[in-house]
Tab-separated table of C-alpha atoms in Angstrom:
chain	number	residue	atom	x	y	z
A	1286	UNK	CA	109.631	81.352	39.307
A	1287	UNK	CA	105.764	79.944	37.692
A	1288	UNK	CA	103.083	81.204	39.820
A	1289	UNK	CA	101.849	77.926	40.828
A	1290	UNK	CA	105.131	77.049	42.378
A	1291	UNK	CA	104.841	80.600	44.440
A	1292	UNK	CA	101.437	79.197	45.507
A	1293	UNK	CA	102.684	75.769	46.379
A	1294	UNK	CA	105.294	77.275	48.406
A	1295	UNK	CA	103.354	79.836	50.413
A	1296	UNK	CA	100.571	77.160	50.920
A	1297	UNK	CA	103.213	74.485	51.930
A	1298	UNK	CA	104.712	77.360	54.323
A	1299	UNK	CA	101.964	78.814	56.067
A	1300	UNK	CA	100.185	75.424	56.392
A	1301	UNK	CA	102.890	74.175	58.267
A	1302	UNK	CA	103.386	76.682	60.586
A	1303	UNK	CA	99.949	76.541	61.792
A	1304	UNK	CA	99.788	72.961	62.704
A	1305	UNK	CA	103.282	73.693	64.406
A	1306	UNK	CA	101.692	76.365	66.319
A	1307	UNK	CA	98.437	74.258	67.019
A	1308	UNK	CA	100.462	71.156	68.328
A	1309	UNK	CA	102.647	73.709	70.228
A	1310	UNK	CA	99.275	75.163	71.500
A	1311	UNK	CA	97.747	72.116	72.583
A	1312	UNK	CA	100.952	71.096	74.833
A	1313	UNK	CA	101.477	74.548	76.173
A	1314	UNK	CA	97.419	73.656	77.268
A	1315	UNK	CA	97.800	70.341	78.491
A	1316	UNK	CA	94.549	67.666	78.759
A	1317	UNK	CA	93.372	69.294	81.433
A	1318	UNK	CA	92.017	72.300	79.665
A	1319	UNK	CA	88.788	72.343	78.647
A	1320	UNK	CA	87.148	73.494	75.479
A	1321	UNK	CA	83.896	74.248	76.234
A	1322	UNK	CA	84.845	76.675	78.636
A	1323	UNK	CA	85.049	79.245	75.926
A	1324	UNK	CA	82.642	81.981	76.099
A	1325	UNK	CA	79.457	81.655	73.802
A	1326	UNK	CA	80.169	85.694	72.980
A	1327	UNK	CA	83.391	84.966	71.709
A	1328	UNK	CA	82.082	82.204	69.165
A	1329	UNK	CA	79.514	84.754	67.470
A	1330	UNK	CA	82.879	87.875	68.101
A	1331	UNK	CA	84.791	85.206	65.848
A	1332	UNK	CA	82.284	84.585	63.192
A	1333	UNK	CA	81.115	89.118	63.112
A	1334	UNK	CA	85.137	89.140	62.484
A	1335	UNK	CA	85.477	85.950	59.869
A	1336	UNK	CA	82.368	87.938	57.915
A	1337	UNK	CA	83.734	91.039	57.942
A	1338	UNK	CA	86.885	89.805	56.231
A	1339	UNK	CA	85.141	87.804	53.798
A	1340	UNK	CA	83.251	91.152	52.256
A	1341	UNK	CA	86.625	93.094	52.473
A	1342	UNK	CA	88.508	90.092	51.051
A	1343	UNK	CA	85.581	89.570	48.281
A	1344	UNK	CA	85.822	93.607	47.197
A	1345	UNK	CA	89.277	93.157	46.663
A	1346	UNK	CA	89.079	90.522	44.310
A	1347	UNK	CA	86.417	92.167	42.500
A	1348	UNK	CA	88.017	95.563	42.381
A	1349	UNK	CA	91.701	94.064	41.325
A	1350	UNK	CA	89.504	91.666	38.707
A	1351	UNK	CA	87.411	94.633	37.685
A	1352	UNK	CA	90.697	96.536	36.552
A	1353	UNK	CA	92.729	93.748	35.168
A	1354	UNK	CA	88.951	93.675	32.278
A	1355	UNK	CA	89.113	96.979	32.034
A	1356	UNK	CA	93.071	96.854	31.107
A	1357	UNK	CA	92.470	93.872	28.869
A	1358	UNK	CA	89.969	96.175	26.749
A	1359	UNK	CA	92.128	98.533	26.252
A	1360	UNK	CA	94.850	96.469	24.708
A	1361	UNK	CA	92.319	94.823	22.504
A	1362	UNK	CA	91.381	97.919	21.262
A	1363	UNK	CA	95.137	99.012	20.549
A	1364	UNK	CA	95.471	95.995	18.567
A	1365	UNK	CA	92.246	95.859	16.647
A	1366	UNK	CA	92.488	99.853	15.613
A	1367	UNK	CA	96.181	99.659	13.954
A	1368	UNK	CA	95.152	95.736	12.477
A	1369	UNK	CA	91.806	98.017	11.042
A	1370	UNK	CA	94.438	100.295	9.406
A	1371	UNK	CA	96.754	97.785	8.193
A	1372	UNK	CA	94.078	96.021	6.456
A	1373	UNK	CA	92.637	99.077	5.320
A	1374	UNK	CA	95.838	100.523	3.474
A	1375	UNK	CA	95.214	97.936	0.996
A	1376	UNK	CA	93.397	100.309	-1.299
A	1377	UNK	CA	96.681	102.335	-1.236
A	1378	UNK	CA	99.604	101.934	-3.905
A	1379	UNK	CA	102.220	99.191	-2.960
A	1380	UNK	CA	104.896	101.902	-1.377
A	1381	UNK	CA	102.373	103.451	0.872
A	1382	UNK	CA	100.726	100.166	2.277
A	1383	UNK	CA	104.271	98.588	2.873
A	1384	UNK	CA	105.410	101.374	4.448
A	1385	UNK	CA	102.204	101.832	6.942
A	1386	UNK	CA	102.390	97.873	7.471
A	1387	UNK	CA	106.325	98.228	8.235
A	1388	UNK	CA	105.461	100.885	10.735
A	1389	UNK	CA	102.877	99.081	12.424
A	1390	UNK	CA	104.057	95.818	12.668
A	1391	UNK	CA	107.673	98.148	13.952
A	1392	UNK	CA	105.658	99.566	16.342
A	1393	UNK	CA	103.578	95.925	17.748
A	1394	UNK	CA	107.472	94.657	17.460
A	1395	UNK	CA	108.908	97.074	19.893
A	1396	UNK	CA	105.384	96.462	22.127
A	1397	UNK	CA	105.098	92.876	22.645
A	1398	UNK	CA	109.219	92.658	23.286
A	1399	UNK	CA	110.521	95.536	24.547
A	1400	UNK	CA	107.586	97.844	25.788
A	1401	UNK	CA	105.493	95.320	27.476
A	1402	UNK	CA	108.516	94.458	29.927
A	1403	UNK	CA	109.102	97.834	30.985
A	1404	UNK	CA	105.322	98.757	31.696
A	1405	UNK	CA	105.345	95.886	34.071
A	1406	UNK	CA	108.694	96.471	36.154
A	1407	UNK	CA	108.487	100.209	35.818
A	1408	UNK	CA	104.823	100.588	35.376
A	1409	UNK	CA	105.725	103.571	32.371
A	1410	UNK	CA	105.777	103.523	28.637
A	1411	UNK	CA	109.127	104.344	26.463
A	1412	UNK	CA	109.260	107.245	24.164
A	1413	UNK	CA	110.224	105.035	21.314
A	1414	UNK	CA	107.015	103.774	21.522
A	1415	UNK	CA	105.420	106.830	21.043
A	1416	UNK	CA	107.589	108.057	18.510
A	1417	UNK	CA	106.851	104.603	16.502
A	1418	UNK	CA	103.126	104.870	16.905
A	1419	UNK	CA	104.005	109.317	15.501
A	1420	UNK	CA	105.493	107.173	12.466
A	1421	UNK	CA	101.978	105.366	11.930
A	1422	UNK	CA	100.092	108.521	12.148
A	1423	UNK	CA	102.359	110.326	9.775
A	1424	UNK	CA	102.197	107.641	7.275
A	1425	UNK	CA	98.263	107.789	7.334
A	1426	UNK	CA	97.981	111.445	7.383
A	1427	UNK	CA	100.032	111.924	4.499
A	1428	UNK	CA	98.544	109.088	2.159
A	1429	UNK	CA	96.876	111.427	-0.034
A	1430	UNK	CA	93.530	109.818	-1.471
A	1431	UNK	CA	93.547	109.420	-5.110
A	1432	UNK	CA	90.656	107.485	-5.747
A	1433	UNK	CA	87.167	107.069	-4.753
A	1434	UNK	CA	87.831	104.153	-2.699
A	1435	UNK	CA	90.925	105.614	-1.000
A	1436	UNK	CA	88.711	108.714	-0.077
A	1437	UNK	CA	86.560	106.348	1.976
A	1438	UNK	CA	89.234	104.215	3.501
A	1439	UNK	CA	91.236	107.530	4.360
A	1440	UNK	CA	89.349	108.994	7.130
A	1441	UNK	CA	88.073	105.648	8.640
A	1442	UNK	CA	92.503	105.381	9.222
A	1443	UNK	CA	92.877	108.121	10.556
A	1444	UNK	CA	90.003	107.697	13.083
A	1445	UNK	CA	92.052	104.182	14.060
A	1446	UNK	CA	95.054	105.687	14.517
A	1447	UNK	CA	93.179	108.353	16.649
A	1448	UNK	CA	91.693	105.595	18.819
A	1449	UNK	CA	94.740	103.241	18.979
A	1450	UNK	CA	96.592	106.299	20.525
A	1451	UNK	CA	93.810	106.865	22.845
A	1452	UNK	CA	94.134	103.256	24.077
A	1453	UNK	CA	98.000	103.737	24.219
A	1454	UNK	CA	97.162	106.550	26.961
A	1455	UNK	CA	94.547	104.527	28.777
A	1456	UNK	CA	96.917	101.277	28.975
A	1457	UNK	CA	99.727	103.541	30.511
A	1458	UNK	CA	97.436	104.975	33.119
A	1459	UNK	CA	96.817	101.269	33.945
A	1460	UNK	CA	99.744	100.080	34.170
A	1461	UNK	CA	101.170	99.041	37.590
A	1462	UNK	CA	99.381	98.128	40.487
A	1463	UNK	CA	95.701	99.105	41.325
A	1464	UNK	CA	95.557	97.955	45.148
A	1465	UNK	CA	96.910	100.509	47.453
A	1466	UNK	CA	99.494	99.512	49.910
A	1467	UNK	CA	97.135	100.304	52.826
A	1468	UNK	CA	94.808	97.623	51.659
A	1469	UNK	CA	96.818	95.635	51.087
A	1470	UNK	CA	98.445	96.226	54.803
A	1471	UNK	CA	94.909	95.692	55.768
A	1472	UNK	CA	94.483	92.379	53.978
A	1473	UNK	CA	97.370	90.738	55.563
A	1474	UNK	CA	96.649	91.602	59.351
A	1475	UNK	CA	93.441	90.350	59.033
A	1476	UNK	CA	94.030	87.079	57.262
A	1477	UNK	CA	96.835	87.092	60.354
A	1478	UNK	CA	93.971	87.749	62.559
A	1479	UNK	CA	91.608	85.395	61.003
A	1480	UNK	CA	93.911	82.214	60.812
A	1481	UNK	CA	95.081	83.640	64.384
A	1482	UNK	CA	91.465	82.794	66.110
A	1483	UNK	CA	91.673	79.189	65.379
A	1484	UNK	CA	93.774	79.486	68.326
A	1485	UNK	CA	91.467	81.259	70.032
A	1486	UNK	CA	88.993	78.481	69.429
A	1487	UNK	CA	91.225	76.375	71.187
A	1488	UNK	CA	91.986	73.517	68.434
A	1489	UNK	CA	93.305	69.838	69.381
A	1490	UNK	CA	95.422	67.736	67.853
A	1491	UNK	CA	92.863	65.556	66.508
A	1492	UNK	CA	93.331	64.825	62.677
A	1493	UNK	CA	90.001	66.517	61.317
A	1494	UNK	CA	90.666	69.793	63.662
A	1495	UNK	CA	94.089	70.155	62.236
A	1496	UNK	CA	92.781	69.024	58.639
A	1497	UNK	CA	90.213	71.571	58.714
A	1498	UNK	CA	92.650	74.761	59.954
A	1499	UNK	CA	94.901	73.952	57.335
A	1500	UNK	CA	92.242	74.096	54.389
A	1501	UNK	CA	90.966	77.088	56.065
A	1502	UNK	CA	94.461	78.270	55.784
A	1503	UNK	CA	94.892	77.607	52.257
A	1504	UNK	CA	91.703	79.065	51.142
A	1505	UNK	CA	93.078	81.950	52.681
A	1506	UNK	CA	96.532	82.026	51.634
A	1507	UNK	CA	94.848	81.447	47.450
A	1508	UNK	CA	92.541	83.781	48.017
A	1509	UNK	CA	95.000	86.054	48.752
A	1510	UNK	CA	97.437	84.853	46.248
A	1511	UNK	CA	94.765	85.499	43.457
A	1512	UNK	CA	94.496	88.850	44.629
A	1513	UNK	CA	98.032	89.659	43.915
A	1514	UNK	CA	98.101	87.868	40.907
A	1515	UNK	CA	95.228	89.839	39.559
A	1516	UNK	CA	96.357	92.830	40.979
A	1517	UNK	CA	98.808	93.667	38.077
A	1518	UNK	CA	96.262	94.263	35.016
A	1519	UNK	CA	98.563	93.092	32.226
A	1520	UNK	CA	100.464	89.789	34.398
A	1521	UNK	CA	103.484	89.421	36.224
A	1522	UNK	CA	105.691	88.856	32.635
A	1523	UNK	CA	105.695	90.078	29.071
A	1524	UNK	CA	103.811	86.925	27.109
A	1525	UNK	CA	100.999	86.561	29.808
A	1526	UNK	CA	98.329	89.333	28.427
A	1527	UNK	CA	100.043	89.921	24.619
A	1528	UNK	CA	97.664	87.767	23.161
A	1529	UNK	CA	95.495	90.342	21.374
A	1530	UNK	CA	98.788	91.902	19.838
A	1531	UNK	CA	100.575	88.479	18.929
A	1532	UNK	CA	96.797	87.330	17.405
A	1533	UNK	CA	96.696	89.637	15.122
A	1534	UNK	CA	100.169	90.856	14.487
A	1535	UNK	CA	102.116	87.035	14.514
A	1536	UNK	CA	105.231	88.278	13.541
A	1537	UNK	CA	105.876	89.553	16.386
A	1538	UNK	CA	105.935	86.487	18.309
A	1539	UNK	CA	108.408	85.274	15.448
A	1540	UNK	CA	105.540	83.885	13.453
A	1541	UNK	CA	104.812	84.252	9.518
């Protein structure tokens, strides 16, 4: 299901209920309650509780953003060190650049199709993975330099292999989600809490009363939305965060 079908949805839900409720409220009050009886204490208890959420609600989004950079880094860096050492084998007789290119563009293959799936339902990498990217390191380690220029392009590989490895590691620590399920326990009772005090304000019927609790409802409900969709650094399916892979590597996307 798109995500902006998910939003619609949870918007369209939780919007509704809440004008349900606030109709249901105002009868279960009748006319002859009155408003202004509410305590002044209770207006500024409301807003000390809105705040508080606000700063918890705008760490969150930092943090999950913060992570989902940090993740996106990393798989540029993947990419760019193996497309430095495919480009670089070019000094190398035909047999050994075709077979380091074969290897690599194996290994991006087996990444972008197969890999990138599991990472995101299992939050692991496969061992064929590793065992392709073993295949690119043995192919660069044994390319014995027989010229000057394959002297200087040698150890500059072997450093990109090094580092694409390194990113490897650093994209499977990454992988799953970063929010822990306490916060995120915490997150939903108070945007419960929050949306729950426009009761406590005692809201009408009226049009704009009603019109503003349900966009106050919906900020909510997408600000919370964004948090889960940021919350998984490399997206919730396999072509959404690929790009630096597929970019450089377009064959295995199907391309040329």
């Amino acid at each position: 299901m798109p995500e902006w079908l998910i939003l619609t949805l949870l918007m369209a839900g939780i919007c509704t209920a809440v004008v349900v409720a606030a109709i249901l409220n105002a009868r279960r009050l009748g006319v002859e309650d009155d408003p202004s009886e509410t305590p002044d204490v209770l207006d500024y208890m409301i807003m000390m509780i809105g705040v508080v959420y606000a700063i918890v609600l705008g760490l969150a989004i930092a943090g999950v953003w913060e992570a989902r950079g940090a993740a996106q880094d990393g798989v540029q860096s993947e990419a760019q060190a193996l497309h430095e050492v495919d480009e670089r084998a070019s000094v190398y007789p035909r047999s050994v650049r075709a077979r380091i290119h074969q290897d690599i563009e194996s290994y991006v293959d087996h990444v972008v199709t197969k890999e990138w799936q599991v990472m995101i339902d299992k939050g692991e990498l496969t061992e064929h993975g590793a065992v392709l990217l073993d295949a690119v390191r043995h192919d660069v380690t044994h390319a014995r330099p027989r010229t000057a220029l394959q002297s200087q392009a040698y150890q500059p590989m072997v450093d990109e292999v090094a580092a694409a490895d390194a990113a490897r590691t650093a994209r499977q620590q990454s992988a799953g989600p970063t929010m822990p399920r306490v916060v995120w326990i915490g997150l939903a009772l108070g945007a419960t809490l929050v949306i729950g005090l426009i009761f406590t304000l005692q809201i009408r019927r009226s049009p704009r009363e009603l019109m503003l609790s349900v966009m106050f409802t919906s900020l909510i409900v997408f600000l919370l939305f964004l948090v889960w969709d940021f919350d998984d650094p490399f997206g919730r399916s396999a072509g959404d965060t690929t790009a630096p892979f597929t970019d450089l590597f377009p064959s295995a996307r199907g391309g040329a």
